[in-house]
Every structure is written in structure tokens, then in C-alpha cells.
CSV table of C-alpha atoms in Angstrom, one decimal:
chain,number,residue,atom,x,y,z
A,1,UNK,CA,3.9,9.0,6.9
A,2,UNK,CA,3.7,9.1,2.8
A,3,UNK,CA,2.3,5.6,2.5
A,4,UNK,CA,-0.8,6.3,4.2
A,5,UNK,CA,-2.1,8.6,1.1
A,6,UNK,CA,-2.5,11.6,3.6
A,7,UNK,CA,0.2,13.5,2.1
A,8,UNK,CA,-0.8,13.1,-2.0
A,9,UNK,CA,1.8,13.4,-4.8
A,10,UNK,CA,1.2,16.4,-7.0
A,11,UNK,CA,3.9,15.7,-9.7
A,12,UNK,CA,6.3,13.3,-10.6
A,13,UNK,CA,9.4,15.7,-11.5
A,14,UNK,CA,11.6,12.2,-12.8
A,15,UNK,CA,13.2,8.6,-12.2
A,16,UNK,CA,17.1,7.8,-12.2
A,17,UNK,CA,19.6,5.3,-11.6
A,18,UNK,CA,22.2,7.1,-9.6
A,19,UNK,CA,26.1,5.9,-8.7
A,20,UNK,CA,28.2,7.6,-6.4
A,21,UNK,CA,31.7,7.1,-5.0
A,22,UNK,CA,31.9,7.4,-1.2
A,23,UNK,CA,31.8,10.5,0.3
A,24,UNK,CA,30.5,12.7,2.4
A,25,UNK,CA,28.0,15.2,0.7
A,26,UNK,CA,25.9,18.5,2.7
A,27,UNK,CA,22.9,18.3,0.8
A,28,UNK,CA,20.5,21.4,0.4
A,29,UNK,CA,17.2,21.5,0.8
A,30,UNK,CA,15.5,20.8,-2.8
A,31,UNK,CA,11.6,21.5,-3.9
A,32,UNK,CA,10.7,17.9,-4.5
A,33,UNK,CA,10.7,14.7,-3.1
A,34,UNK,CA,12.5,11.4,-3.3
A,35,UNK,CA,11.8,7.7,-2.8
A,36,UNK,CA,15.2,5.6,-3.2
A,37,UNK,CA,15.7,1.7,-3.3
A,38,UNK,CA,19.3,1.2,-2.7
A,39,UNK,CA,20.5,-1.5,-4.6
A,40,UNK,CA,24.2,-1.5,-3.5
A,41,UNK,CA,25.8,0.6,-0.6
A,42,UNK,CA,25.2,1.6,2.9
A,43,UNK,CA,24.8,5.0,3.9
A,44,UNK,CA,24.6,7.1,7.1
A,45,UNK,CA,22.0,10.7,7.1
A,46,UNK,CA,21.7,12.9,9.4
A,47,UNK,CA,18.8,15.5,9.3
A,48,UNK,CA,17.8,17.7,11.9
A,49,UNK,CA,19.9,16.2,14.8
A,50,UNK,CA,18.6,12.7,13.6
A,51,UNK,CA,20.8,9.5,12.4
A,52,UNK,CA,19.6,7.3,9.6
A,53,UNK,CA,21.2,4.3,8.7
A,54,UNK,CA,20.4,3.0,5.4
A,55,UNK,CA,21.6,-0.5,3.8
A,56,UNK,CA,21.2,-2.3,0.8
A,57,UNK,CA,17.5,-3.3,-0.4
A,58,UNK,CA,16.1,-0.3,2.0
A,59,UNK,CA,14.4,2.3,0.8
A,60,UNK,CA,14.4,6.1,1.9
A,61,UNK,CA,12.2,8.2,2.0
A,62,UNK,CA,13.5,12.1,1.8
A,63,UNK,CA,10.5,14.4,1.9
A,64,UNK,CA,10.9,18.0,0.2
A,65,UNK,CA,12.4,21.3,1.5
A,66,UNK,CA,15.0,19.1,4.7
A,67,UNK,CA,18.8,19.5,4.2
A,68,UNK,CA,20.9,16.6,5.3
A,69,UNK,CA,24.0,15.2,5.7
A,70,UNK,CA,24.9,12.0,3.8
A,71,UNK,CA,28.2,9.9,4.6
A,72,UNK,CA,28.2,7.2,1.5
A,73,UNK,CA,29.9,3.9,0.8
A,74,UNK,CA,29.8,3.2,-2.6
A,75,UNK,CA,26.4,3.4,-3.7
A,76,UNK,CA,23.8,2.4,-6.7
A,77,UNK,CA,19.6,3.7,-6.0
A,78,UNK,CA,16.7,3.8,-8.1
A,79,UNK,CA,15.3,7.1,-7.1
A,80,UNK,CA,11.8,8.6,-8.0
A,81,UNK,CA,11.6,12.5,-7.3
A,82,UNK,CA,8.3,14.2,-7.0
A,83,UNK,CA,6.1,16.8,-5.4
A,84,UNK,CA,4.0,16.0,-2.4
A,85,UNK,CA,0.8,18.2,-1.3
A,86,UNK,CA,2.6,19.1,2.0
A,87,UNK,CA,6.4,19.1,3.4
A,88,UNK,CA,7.0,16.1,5.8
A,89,UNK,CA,9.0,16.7,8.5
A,90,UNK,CA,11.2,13.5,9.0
A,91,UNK,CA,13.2,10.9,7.1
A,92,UNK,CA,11.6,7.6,6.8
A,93,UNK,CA,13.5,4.3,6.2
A,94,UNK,CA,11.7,0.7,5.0
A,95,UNK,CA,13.1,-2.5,5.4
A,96,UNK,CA,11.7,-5.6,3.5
A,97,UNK,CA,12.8,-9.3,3.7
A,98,UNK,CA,11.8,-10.3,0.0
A,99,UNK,CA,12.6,-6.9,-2.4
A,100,UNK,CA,11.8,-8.7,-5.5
A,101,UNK,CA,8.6,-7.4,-5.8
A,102,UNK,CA,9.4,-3.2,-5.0
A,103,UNK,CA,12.7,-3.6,-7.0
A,104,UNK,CA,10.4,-4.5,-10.2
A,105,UNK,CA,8.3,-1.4,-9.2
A,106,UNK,CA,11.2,0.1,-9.3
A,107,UNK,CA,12.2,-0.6,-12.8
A,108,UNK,CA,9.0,-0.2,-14.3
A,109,UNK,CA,9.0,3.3,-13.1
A,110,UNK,CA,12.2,4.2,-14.6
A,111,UNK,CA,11.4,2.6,-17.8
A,112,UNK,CA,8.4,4.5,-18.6
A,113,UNK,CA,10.0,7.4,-17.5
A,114,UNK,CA,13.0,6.8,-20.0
A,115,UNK,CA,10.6,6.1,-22.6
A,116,UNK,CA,7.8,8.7,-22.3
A,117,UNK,CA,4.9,7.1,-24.2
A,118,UNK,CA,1.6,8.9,-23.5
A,119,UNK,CA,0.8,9.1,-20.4
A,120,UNK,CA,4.2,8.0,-19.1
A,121,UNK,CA,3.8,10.3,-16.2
A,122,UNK,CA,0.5,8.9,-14.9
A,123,UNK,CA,1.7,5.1,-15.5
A,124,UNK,CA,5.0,6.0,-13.2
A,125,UNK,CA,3.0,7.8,-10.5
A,126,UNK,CA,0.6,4.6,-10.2
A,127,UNK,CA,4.6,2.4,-9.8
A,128,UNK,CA,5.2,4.7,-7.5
A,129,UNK,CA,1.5,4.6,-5.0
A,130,UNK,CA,2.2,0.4,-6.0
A,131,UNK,CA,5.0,0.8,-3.9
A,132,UNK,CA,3.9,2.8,-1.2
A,133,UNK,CA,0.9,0.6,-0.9
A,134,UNK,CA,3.3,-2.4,-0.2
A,135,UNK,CA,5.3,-0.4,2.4
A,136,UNK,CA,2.2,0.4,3.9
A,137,UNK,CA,0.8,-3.3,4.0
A,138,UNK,CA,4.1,-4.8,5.6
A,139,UNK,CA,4.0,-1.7,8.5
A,140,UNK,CA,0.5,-2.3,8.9
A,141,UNK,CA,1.1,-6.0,9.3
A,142,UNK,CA,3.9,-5.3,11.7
A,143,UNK,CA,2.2,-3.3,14.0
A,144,UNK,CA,-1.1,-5.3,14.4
A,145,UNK,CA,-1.4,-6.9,17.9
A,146,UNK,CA,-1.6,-10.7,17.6
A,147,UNK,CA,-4.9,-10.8,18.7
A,148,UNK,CA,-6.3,-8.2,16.0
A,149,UNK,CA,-4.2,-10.6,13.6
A,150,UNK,CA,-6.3,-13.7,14.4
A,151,UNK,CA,-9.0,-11.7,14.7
A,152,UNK,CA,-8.4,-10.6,10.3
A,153,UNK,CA,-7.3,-14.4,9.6
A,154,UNK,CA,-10.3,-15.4,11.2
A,155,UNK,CA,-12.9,-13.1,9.1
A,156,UNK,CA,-10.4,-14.4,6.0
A,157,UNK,CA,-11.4,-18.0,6.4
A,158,UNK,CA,-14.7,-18.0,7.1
A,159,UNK,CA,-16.6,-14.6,5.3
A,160,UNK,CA,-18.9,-16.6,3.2
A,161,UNK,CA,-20.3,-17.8,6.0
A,162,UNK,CA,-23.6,-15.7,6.1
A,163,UNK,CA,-24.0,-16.1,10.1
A,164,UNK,CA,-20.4,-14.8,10.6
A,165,UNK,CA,-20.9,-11.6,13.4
A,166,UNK,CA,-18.4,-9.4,15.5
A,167,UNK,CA,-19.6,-11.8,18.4
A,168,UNK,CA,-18.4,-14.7,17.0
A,169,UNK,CA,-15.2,-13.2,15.3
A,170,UNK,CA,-14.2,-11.2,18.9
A,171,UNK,CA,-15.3,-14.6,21.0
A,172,UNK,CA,-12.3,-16.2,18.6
A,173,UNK,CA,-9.9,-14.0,18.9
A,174,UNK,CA,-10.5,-13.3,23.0
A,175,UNK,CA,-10.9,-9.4,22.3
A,176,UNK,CA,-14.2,-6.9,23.0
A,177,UNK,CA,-15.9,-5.9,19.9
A,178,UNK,CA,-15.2,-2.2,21.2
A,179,UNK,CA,-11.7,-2.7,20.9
A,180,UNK,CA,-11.9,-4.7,17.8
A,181,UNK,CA,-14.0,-2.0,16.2
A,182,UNK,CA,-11.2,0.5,17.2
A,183,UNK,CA,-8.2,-1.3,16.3
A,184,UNK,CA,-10.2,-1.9,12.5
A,185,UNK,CA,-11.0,1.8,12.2
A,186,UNK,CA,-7.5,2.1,13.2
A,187,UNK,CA,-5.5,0.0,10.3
A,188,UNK,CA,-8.4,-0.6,8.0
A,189,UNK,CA,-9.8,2.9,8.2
A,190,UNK,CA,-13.8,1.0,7.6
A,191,UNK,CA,-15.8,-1.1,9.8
A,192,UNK,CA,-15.7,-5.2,10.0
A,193,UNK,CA,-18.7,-5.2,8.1
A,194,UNK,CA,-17.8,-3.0,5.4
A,195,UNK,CA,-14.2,-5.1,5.2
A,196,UNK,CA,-16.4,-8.8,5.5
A,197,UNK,CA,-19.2,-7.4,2.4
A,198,UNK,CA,-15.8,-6.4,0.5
A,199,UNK,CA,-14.6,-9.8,1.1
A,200,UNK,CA,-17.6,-11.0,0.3
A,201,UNK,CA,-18.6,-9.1,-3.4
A,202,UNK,CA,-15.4,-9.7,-4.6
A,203,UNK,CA,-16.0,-13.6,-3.6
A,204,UNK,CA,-19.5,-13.3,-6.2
A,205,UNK,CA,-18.1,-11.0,-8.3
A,206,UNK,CA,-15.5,-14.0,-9.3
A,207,UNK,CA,-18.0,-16.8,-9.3
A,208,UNK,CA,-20.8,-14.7,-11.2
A,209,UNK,CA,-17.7,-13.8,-13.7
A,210,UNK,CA,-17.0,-17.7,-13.9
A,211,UNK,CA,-19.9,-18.5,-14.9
A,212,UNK,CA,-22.1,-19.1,-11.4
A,213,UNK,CA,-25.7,-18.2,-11.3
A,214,UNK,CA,-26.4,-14.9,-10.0
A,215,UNK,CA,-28.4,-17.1,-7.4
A,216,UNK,CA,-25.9,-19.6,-6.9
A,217,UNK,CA,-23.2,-16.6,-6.1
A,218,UNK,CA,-25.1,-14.9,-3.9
A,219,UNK,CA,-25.3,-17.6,-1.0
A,220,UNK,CA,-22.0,-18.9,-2.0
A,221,UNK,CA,-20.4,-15.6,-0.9
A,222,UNK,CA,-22.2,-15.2,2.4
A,223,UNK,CA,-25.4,-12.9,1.4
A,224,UNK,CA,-28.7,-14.8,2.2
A,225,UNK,CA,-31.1,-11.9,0.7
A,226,UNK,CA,-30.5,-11.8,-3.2
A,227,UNK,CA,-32.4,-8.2,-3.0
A,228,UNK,CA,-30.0,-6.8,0.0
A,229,UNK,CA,-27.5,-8.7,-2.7
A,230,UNK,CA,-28.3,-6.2,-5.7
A,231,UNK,CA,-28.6,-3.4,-3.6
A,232,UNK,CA,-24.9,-4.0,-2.2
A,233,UNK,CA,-23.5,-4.3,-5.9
A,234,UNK,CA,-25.5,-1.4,-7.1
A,235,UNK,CA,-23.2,1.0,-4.3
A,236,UNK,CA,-20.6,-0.9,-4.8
A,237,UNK,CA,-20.3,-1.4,-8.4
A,238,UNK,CA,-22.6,0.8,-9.9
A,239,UNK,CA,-24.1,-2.1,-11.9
A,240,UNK,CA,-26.5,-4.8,-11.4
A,241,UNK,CA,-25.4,-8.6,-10.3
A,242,UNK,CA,-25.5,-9.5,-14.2
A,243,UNK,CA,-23.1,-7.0,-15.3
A,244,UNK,CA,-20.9,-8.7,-13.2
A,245,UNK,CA,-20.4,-11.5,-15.6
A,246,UNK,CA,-18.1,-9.2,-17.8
A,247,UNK,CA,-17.0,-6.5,-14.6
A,248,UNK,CA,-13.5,-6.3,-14.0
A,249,UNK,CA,-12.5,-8.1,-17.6
């Protein structure tokens, strides 16, 4: 799918806010892209033998180079058109219980685009991988298996705890650490223990930026080994634990 960042976005060729009456359009295949939040309207597609029903607050996605049908009620989108590294073969439809947060995405993108300050086409291509990061979240969310879920909810309450291991965290959730290692690669693409030091350095970087000893931060967050520490923020970072004060400001 698009929102996984396997398929990157080459250009962004414009944003719109688009009516139409109801209808019935053949639409030809076209060299870009297009992501579309419909604000008002339902709609019916069909590409390649396939039905796609769309309503209000979804969004489409219609990858480059497929024709379609479209059967329209009356309709209002925010569409971003662009070109992708590859041609997708299907149609893609999101749904999302609170929009609040796309529809703004949304917006922004078209703003910038209508005003084309510099570097307008790089600000609305970060709107636009904003929103596919949040379609990608809530899918990956969906999809988890309960188990995997407590699994993450368990590592999220208790990472700066520096004797935290896969034993303990699969024991909780009821779940081998083969499978749990799997399922991670699967929707994290890293291991636990990259995903826990994560947790972890962004746990020091905040207390070191708040004014927390470097010392202090370092058992705080779950590392017992202020060396291994240094070393960790070094890859990470590519500064020592004392830049931290002013990283990220």
C-alpha cells in the first residue's frame, strides 16, 4: 500500500478543492496520483472489475496510470495529485472515526500550495507523508492481534525499567518470544529492543533537555551503564549525552 513508504512520492504535481454535480464520469487513466478526503458526497468506483464505495470523511486513494468509473452524488474533496516511484495496482479506501486531525493535513497542504512560498512543494509533500503516516498507524493498530497489543502497552508502561526483557514482556502477554519477534518485525519493521532503547533515549533526551543530570537521566530512562548510555546516543544522535540539553529545540 502507499502508506507503508515502499512506493515513494517523486513529485507533488498540485492540491485542489474540487465540486462536482452528480454524475456518472469514465475516467482515463492519468500520469499522476491522487489522495482525496471527501468532505461532502458519497461515491461509487469501479476499477478493474472492482467496486469501491466511498463516503464522506473517507479518503481514496487512486494510484497513477488505472482508468475508472465514478458514479457521484454531489460531491466536495481535497485532493493532492502526485507522482509515485512505481504504479499501484488497486484502489485503496481509509476510514477514520475522528478526521479532525487529516482534514487539517488537508488544508495545510492546499494552503501552501495556493501560496507558493519557498519551498512550498517540499512543506506540502511532508502534509502529505503526515497523512499517510496516520493512515498507516490506525491500519497498523487494527490489524495487531490482541495479544501483540498488550504485548506494545506493556513495553509502553514499563521501558524505564532497566530489567525489562522479551521474557518478561512475552510471559505478560501469554505469547513465545519467536512469535513476538515476528509479529514486531512485522508492524514495527525493528526488534523489541531497538523499539524499548527508542523508547528509552527519547525518555533522557527529555529529562537531560529539562534540566536532569546526564547521570540522573541515564537510570531514570532504563540504561544502567552510563558508558553503553553515550555510546547508544552517539548512533543514535550523533552527539554526546550533553548536547542533548539543547537537541531537538
Amino acid at each position: 500500500m502507499l502508506c507503508d513508504g515502499n512506493n515513494p512520492i517523486l513529485k507533488i504535481v498540485g492540491v485542489e478543492r474540487v465540486y462536482w454535480k452528480s454524475g456518472v464520469f469514465d475516467v482515463l487513466a492519468r500520469d499522476y496520483s491522487a489522495l482525496a478526503f471527501r468532505i461532502s458526497g458519497n461515491t461509487t468506483i469501479t476499477a478493474d472489475g472492482k467496486e469501491y464505495y466511498i463516503r464522506s470523511n473517507d479518503i481514496l486513494y487512486l494510484p497513477q496510470n488505472v482508468s475508472y468509473r465514478a458514479e457521484y452524488a454531489d460531491t466536495e474533496i481535497l485532493v493532492i495529485h502526485f507522482i509515485t516511484s512505481r504504479d499501484d495496482k488497486e484502489l485503496e479506501v481509509y476510514s477514520f472515526q475522528n478526521v479532525e486531525k487529516i482534514y487539517k493535513l488537508f488544508l495545510s497542504a492546499l494552503s501552501i500550495w495556493k501560496n507558493k512560498e519557498p519551498g512550498f512543494n517540499v512543506y506540502v509533500l511532508s502534509q502529505l507523508y503526515m497523512i499517510l503516516g496516520l493512515i498507516l498507524e490506525k491500519n497498523t493498530k487494527i490489524n495487531q492481534p490482541e495479544h501483540f497489543l498488550k504485548a506494545i502497552s506493556f513495553i509502553n508502561s514499563n521501558y524505564k525499567n532497566s530489567t525489562l526483557d522479551i521474557a518478561t514482556i512475552c510471559s505478560e502477554a501469554g505469547m513465545s518470544a519467536t512469535h513476538f519477534r515476528q509479529l514486531f518485525r512485522k508492524y514495527y519493521q525493528k526488534t523489541p529492543i531497538e523499539y524499548i532503547t527508542s523508547l528509552r533515549l527519547e525518555y533522557a533526551r527529555s529529562l537531560i533537555s529539562n534540566g536532569v543530570s546526564i547521570e540522573n537521566a541515564t537510570f531514570e530512562s532504563g540504561f544502567n551503564d552510563s558508558k553503553y548510555f553515550a555510546r547508544v546516543v552517539k548512533k543514535q544522535f550523533g552527539c554526546t549525552p550533553r548536547d542533548l540539553k539543547t537537541y531537538g529545540k
